[in-house]
Coordinates of C-alpha atoms in Angstrom, one line a residue:
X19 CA -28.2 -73.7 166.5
X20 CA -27.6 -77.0 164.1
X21 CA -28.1 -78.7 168.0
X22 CA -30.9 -77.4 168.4
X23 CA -32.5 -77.6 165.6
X24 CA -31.8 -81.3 165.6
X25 CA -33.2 -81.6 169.2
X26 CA -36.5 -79.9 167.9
X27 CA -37.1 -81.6 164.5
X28 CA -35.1 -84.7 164.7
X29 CA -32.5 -85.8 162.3
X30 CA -35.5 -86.8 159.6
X31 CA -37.1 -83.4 160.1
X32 CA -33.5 -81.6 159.6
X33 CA -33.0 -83.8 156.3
X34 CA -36.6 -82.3 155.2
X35 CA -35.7 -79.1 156.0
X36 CA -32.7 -79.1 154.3
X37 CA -33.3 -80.7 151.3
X38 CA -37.1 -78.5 151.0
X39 CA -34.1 -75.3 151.4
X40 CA -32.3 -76.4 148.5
X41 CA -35.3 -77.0 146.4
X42 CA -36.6 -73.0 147.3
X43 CA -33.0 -71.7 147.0
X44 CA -32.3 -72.6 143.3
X45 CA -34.5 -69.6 142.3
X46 CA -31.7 -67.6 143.4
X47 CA -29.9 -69.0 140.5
X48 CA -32.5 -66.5 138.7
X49 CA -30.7 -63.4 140.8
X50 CA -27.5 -64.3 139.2
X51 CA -29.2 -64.4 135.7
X52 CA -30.9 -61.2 136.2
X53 CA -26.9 -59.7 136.5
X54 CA -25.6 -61.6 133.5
X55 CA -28.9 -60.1 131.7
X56 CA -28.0 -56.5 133.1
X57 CA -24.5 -56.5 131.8
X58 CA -25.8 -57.7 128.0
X59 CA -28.9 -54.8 127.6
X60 CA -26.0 -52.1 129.4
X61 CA -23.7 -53.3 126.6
X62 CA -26.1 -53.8 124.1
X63 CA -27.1 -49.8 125.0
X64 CA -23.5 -49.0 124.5
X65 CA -23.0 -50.8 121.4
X66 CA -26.5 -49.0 120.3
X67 CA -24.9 -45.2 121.6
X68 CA -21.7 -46.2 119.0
X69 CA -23.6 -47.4 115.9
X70 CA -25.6 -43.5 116.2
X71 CA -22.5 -41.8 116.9
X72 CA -20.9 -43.6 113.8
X73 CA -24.3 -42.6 111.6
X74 CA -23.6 -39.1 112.5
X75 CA -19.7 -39.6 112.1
X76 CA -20.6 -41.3 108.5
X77 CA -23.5 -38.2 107.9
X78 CA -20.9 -35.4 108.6
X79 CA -18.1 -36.9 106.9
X80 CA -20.0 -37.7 103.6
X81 CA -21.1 -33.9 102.9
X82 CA -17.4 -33.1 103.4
X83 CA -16.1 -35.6 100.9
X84 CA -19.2 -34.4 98.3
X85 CA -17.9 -30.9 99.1
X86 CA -21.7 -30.0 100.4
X87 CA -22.2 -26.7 102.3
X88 CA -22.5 -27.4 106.0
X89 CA -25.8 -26.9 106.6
X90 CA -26.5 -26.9 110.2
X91 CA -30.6 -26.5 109.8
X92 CA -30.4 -29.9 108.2
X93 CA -28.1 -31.8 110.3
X94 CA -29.6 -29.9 113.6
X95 CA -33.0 -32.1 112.4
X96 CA -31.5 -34.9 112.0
X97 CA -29.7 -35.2 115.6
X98 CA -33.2 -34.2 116.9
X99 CA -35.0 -36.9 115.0
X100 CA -32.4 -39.3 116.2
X101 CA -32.4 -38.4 120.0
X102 CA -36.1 -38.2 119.9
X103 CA -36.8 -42.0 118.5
X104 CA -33.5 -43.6 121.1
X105 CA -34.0 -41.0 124.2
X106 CA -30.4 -39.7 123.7
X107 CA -28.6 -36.8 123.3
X108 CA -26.1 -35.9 120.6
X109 CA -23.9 -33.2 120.2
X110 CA -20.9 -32.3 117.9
X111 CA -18.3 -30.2 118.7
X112 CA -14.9 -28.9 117.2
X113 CA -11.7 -29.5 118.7
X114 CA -11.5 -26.1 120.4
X115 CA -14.9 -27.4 122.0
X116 CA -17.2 -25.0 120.0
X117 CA -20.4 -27.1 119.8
X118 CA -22.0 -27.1 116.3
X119 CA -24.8 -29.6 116.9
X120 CA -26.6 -30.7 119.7
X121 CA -30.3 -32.6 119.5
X122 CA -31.2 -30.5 122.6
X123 CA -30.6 -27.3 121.7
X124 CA -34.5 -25.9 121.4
X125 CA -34.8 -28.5 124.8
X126 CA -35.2 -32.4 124.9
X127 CA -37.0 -33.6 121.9
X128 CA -40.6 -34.8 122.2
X129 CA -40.7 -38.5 121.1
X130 CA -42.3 -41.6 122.6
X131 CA -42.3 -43.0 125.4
X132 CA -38.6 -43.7 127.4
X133 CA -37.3 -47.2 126.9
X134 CA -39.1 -48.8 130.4
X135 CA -42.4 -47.2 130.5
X136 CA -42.7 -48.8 133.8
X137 CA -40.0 -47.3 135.7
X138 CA -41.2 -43.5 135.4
X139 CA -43.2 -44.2 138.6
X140 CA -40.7 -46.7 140.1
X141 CA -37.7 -44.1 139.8
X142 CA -39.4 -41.8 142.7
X143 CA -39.5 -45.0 144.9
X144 CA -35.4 -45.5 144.7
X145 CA -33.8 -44.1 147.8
X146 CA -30.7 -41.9 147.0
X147 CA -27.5 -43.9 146.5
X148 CA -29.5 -47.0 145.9
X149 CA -27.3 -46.8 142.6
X150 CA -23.7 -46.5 144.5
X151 CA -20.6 -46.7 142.6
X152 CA -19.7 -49.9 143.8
X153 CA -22.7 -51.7 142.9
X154 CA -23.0 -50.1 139.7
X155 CA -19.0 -51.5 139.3
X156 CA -20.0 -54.9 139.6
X157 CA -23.0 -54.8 137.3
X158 CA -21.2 -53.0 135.1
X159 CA -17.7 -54.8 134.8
X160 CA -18.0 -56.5 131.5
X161 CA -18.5 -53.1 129.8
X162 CA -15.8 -51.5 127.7
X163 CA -16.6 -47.6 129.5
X164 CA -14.3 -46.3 131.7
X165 CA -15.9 -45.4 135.2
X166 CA -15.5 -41.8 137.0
X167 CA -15.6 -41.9 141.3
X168 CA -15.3 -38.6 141.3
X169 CA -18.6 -37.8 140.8
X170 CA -19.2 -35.3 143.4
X171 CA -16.6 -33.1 141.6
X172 CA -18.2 -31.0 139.1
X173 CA -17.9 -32.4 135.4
X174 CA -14.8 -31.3 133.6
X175 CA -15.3 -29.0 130.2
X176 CA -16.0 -31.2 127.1
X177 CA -12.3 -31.1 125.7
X178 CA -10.9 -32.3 129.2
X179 CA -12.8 -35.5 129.8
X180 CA -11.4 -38.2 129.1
X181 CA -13.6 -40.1 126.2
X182 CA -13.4 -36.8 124.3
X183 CA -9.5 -36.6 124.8
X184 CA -9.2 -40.2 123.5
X185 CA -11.2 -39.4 120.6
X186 CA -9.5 -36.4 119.4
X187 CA -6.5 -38.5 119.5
X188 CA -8.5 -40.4 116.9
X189 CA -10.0 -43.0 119.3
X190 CA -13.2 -44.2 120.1
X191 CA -14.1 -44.2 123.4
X192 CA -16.8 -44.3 126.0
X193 CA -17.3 -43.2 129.7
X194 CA -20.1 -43.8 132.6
X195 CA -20.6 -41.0 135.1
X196 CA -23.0 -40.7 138.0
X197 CA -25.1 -37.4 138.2
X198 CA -24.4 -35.5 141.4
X199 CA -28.0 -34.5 142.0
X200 CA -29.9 -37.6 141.3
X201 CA -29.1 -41.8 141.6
X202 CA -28.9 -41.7 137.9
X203 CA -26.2 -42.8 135.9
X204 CA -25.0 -41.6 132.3
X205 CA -22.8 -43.6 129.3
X206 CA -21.2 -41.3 127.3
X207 CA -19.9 -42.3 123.8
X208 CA -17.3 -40.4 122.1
X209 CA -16.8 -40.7 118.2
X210 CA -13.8 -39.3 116.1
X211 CA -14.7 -37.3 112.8
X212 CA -12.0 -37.1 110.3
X213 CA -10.8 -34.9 107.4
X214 CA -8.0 -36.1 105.4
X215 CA -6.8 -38.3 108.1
X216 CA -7.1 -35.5 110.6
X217 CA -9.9 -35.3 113.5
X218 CA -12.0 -32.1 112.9
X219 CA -14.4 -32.7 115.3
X220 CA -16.1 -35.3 117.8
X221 CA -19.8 -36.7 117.5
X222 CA -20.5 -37.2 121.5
X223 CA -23.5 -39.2 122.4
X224 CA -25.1 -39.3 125.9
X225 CA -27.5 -41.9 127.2
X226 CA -29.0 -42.9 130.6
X227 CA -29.1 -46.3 132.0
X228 CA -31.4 -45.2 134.9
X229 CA -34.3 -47.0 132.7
X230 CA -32.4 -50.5 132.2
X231 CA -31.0 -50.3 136.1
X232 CA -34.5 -49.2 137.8
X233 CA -36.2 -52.2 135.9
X234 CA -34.0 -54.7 136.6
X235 CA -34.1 -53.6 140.7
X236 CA -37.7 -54.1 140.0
X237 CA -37.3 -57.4 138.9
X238 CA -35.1 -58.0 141.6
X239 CA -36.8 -56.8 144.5
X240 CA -39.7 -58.7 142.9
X241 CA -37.2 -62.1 143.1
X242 CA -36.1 -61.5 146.8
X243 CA -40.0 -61.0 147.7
X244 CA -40.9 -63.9 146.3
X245 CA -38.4 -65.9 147.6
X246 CA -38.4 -64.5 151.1
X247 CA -41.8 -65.6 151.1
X248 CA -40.7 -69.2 149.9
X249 CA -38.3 -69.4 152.3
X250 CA -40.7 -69.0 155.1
X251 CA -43.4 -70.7 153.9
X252 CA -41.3 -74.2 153.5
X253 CA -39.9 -73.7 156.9
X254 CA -43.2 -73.6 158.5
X255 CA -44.2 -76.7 155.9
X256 CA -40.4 -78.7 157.1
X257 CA -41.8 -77.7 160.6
X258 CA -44.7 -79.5 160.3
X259 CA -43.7 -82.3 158.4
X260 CA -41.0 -82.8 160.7
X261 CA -42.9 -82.6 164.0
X262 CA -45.3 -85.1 162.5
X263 CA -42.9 -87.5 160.9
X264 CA -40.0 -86.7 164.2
X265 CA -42.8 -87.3 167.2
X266 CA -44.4 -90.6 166.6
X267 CA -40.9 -92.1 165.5
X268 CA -39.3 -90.4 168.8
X269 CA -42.5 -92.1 170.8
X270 CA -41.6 -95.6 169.3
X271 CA -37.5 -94.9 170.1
X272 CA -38.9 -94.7 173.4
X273 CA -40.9 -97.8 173.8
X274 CA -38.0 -99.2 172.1
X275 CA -35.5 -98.5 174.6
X276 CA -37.6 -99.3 177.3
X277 CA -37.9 -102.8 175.8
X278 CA -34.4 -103.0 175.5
X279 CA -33.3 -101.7 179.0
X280 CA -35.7 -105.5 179.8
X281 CA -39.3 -104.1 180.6
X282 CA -41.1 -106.1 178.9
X283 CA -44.5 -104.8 180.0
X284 CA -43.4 -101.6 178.1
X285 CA -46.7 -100.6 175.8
X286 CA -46.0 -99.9 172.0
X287 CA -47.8 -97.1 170.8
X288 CA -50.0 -97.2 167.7
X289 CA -49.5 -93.3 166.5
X290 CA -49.4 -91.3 163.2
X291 CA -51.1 -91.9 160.1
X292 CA -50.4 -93.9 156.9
X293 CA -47.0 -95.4 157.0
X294 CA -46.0 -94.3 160.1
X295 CA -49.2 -96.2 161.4
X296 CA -48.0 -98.7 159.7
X297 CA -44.8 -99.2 161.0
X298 CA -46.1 -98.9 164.7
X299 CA -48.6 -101.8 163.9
X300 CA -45.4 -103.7 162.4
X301 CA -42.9 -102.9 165.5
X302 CA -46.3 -103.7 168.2
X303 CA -46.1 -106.9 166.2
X304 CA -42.8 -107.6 166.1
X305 CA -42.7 -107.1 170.0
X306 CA -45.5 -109.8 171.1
X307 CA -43.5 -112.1 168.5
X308 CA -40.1 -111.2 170.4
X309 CA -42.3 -111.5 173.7
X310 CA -43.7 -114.5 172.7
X311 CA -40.3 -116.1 171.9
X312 CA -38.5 -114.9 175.0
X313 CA -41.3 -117.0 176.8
X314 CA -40.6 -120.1 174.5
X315 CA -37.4 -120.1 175.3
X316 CA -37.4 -119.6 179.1
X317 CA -40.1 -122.3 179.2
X318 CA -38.1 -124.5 177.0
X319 CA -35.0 -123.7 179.0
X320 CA -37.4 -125.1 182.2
X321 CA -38.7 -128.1 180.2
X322 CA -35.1 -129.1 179.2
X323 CA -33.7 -128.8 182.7
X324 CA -36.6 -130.7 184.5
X325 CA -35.8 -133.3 181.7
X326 CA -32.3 -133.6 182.4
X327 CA -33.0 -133.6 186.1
X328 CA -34.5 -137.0 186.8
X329 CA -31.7 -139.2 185.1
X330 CA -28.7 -136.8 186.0
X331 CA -29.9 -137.3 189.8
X332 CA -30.7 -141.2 189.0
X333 CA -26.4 -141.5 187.3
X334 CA -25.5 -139.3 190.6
X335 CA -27.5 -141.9 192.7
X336 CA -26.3 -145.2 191.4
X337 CA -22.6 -143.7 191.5
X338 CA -23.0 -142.4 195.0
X339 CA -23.8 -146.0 196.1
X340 CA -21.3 -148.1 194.2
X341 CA -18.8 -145.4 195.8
X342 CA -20.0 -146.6 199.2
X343 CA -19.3 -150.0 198.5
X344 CA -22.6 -151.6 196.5
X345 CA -19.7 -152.3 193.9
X346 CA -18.2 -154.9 196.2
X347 CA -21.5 -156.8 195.4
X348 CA -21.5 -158.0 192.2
X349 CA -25.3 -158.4 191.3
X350 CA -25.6 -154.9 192.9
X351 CA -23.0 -153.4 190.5
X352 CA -24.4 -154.6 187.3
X353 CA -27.9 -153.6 187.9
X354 CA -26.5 -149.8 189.2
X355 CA -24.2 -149.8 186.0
X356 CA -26.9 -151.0 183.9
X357 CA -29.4 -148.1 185.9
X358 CA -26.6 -145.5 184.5
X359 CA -26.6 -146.8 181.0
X360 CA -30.2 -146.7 180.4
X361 CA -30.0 -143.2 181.6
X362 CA -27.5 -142.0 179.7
X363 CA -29.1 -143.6 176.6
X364 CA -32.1 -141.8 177.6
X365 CA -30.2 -138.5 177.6
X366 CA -28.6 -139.0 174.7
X367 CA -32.0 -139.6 173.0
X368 CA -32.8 -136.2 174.7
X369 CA -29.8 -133.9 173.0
X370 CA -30.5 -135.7 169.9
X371 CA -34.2 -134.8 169.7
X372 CA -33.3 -131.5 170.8
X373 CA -30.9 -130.3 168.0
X374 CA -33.2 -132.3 166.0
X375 CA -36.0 -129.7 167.1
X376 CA -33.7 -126.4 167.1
X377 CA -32.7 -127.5 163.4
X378 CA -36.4 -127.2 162.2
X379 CA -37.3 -124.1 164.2
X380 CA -34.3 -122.5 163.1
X381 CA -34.3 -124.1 159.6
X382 CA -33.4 -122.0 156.4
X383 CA -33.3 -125.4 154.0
X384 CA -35.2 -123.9 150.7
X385 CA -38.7 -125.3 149.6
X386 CA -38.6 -127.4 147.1
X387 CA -42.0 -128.3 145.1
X388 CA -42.3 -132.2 146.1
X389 CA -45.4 -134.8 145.7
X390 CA -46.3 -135.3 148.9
X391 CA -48.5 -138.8 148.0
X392 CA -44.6 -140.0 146.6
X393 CA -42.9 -138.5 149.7
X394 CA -45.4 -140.4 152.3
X395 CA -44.9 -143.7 150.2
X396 CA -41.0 -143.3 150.6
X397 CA -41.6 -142.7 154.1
X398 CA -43.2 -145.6 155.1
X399 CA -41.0 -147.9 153.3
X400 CA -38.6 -146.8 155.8
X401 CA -41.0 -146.8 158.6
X402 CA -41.9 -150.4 158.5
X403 CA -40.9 -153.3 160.7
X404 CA -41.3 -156.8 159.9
X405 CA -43.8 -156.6 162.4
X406 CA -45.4 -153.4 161.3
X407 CA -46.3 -152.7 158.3
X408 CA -47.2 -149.2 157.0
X409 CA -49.4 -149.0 154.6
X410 CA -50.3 -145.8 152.0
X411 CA -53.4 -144.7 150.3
X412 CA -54.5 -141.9 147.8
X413 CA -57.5 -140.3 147.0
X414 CA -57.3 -139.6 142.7
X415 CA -54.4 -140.1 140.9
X416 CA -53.6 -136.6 140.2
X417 CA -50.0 -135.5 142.2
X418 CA -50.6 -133.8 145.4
X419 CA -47.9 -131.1 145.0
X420 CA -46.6 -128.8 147.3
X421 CA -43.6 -126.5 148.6
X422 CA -41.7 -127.9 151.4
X423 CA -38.9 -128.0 152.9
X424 CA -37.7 -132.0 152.3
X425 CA -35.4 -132.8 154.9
X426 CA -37.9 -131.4 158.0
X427 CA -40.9 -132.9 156.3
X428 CA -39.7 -136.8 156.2
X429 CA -38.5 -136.0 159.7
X430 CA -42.1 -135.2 160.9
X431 CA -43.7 -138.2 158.8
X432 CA -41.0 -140.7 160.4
X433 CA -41.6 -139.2 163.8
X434 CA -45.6 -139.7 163.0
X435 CA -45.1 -143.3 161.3
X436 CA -42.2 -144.6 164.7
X437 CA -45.3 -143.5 167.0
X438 CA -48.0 -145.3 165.3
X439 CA -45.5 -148.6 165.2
X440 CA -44.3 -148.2 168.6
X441 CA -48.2 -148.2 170.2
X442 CA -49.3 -150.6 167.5
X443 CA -49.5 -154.3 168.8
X444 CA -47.4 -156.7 167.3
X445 CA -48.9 -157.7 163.9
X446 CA -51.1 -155.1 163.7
X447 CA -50.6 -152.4 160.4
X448 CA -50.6 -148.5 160.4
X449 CA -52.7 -146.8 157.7
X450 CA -51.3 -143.6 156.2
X451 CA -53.6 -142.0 153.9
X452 CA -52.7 -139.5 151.8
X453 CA -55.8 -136.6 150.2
X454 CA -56.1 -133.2 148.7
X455 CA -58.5 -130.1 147.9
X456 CA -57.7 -127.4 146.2
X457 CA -55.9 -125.9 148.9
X458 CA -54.7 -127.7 151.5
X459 CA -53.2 -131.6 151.4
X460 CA -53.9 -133.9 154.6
X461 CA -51.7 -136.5 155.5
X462 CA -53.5 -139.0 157.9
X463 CA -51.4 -141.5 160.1
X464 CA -53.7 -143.8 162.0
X465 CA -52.7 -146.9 164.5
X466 CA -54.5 -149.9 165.9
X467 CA -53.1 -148.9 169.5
X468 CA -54.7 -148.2 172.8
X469 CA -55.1 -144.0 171.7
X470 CA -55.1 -141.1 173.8
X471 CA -56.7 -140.7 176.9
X472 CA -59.5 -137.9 177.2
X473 CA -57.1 -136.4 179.8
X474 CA -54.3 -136.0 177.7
X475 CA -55.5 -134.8 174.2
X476 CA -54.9 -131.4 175.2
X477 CA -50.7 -131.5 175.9
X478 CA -50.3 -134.2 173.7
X479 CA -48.2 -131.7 171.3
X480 CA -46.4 -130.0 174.4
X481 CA -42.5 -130.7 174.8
X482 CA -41.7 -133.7 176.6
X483 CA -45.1 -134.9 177.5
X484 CA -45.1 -138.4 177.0
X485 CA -48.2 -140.8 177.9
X486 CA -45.8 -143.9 178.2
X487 CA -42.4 -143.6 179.6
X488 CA -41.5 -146.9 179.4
X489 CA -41.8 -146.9 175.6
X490 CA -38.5 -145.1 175.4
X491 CA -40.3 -141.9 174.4
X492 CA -39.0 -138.7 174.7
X493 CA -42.1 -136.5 174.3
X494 CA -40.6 -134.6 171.6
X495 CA -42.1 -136.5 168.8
X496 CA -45.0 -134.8 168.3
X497 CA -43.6 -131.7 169.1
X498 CA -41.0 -131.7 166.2
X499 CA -43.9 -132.7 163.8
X500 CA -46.2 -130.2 165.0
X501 CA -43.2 -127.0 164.3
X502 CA -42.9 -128.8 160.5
X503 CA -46.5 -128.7 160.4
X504 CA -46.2 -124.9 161.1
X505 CA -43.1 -124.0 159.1
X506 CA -45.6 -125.0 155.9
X507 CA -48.1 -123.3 156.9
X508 CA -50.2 -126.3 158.4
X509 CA -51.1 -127.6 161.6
X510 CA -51.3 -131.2 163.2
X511 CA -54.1 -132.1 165.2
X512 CA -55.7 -135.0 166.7
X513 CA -58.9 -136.4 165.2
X514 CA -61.1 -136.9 168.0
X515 CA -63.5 -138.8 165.7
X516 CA -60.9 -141.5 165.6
X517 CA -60.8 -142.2 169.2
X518 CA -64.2 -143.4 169.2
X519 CA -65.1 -147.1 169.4
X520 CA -66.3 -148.8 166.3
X521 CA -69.6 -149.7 165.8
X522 CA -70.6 -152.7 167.8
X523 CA -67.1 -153.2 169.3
X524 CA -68.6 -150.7 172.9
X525 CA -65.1 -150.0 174.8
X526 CA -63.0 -150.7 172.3
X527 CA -60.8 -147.9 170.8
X528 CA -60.0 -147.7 167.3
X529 CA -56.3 -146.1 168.0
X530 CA -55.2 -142.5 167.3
X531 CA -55.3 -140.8 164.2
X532 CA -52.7 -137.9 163.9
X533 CA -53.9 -135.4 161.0
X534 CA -51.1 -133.1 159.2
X535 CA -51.9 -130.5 156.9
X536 CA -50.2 -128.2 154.5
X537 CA -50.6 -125.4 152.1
X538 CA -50.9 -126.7 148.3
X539 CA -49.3 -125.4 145.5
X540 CA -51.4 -123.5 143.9
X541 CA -52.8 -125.0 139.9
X542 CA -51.8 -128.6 141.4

């Protein structure tokens, strides 16, 4: 049942369900209350039945110490009064069992109402042995009476039950009894009266607890409704919260295994409401981003190889032919050897610039609030040649401040700076300059070179496109500057502006100008 359950609501559902149970089910805590109350009014009505029987005890035995005539008139009144205001009986009788007294002797007094008003009507409702013996046990059990299951035998004389044995012995004691002909059940109270140390008689009270019983059912049944009710209703509401909550997550499990069994293509549903909407949205996203960097890297994986390609086939080339003898020939074998060298530099370059590129895309170095004018003045210090030099300028003199991550960013301003120098002619300077506005900070490297032909502006950034092989690039420059530029929330782009001639110079280009850009700190 658990299984299915499960199957049908899902383990969040079952959790709801669950826990929603546990909330409805403390009320049931009030079911064991309504017991503890039942056994304090029953023996609060006991201890009630002994303080009357020890008023009458105390009434009787007072005229006999005064040496009053019994007069049974008076005492006969009294009983009744008593019995009438408590709904009880009282009776005295000798020790031969002569009764002398008994409050119902002209028929039960007329008094007010019994003790639950309510339960007159409720009483003709309670199906025959609804008060059993054993129930009545367990309700009853922190009572001092004795209990009779032989209540289908006919009641024993008044001098052979047992309370009124116990009290003639001097005792006080008290009894319950069931009434053959009716689910009602009596307490009986038996009191001692002494003369000179000797029992004379016995003041025996009788009381029902049918009242007390019958209203606490009520109260019960009353309970049990209620929370039969509460029970349902918060399985239908677990239902439905579970189906709602259970179903869209079970539809994104799917699209989620799907993905991972490899089909890509596999749609992510948007579904639900709220949070649930959201986290669809979130996962869809999270999806194109994985998507989009299982791409990078199979494309990157292509790039790299076609890289490696051309001077692993060149090294396999030169050694093929010195194997087949061009190494007899001296001028032969240096140029071949040298052939391999320059390759090998070449892929060294390559590996470096790669780890160099998988460091910043996989970088977790912390930001650090730096001033990017004194960072780009640090940077070309180190940039320039002595026949290049790189000069900085700065718009206000107000630090341009802004989180970054140090190490990555003076990798993408030398990578910016080495390309302006290396398609600079000689003699000729490269002008950094350096401004702000109140968000963003732009960092603008420009060269006196040839610039970038129309044709190429648009791969310029892509891996290992390079313009001029023979410059010893490896087309990863601007490729490494271009992911710092994004780590910080940035970009780099190519100022087309800058590409065109200068006024009265027609045909002459005015070199490239590479514009980075990142996020300032805020109040800088």
């Amino acid at each position: 049942m658990l299984h299915t359950a499960r199957r049908l609501l899902g383990r969040i559902g079952l959790r709801l369900l669950l826990v929603n149970l546990l909330v409805v089910l403390v009320p049931v805590a009030g079911l064991e209350f309504a017991r503890l109350y039942e056994r304090q009014l029953l023996g609060a009505l006991e201890r009630d039945m002994r303080h009357q029987a020890i008023l009458v005890r105390r009434m009787l035995e007072t005229a006999q110490r005064e040496g009053a005539p019994f007069d049974a008139l008076a005492h006969q009144e009294v009983l009744r009064l008593a019995a009438m205001d408590t709904r009880t009986r009282v009776r005295v009788f000798l020790r031969d069992g002569a009764v002398v007294l008994d409050s119902h002797r002209d028929g039960a007094p007329e008094g007010p109402e019994p003790l639950v008003p309510s339960l007159l009507p409720v009483g003709a409702e309670v199906a025959p042995g609804s008060l059993t013996s054993g129930r009545y046990r367990a309700t009853a059990g922190d009572f001092s009476a004795q209990w009779s299951d032989a209540h289908d035998e006919p009641w024993p004389p008044l001098t052979e039950r047992t309370e009124v044995r116990r009290a003639l012995t001097g005792e006080r004691a008290s009894f319950t009894r069931i009434r053959e002909r009716s689910p009602e059940v009596l307490l009986f109270v038996a009191e001692p009266v002494f003369e000179d140390r000797r029992v004379v008689a016995v003041v025996y009270v009788v009381r029902s607890t049918q009242p007390v019983l019958l209203e606490l059912y009520r109260i019960r049944r009353g309970l049990i409704s209620v929370l039969s009710i509460a029970i349902a209703f918060t399985v239908l509401v677990s239902l439905a919260l579970g189906w709602t909550i259970s179903r869209p997550l079970a539809r994104l499990s799917r699209a989620a295994q799907r993905i991972a069994r490899g089909d890509r293509d596999a749609p992510v549903p948007i579904v639900g409401s709220g949070e649930i909407r959201d986290l669809s949205e979130s996962f869809a996203q999270m999806t194109r981003e994985l998507d989009g960097r299982l791409r990078y890297i199979s494309d990157f994986a292509a790039d790299v190889a076609h890289e490696f390609k051309s001077p692993l086939t060149s090294i396999r080339g030169a050694a093929e032919l010195l194997g087949e003898g061009a190494a007899e020939d001296p001028t032969a074998r240096q140029r071949f050897l040298r052939n391999i060298e320059l390759d090998v530099e070449r892929l060294d370059r390559l590996v470096s610039r790669l780890l160099e590129l998988s460091r910043i895309e996989a970088s977790q170095e912390p930001k650090v609030v730096r001033d990017i004018a004194a960072l780009v003045a640090d940077v070309a210090r180190r940039a320039s040649t002595p026949d290049h030099e790189v000069k900085v300028s700065s718009e206000g003199t107000e630090p341009l401040l802004a989180a970054v991550r140090e190490t990555d960013l003076v990798t993408a301003l030398l990578n910016l700076c080495d390309n302006a120098v290396r398609f600079s002619p000689v003699g000729a300077d490269v002008a950094v300059h350096v401004s702000g506005t109140s968000e963003m900070i732009c960092v603008a490297v420009r060269d006196q070179g040839p610039g970038v032909p129309a044709a190429h502006r648009d791969r310029i950034f892509d891996r290992f496109f390079t313009t001029d092989a023979e410059r010893d690039g490896t087309g990863l420059g601007l490729a490494i500057a271009s992911a710092v530029a994004q780590a910080h929330g940035g970009t780099l782009t190519l100022d087309p502006a800058a590409e065109e001639p200068a006024p009265g110079e027609s045909g002459t280009s005015a070199g490239a100008c590479f514009r980075l850009t990142l996020a300032r700190k805020p109040g800088s």
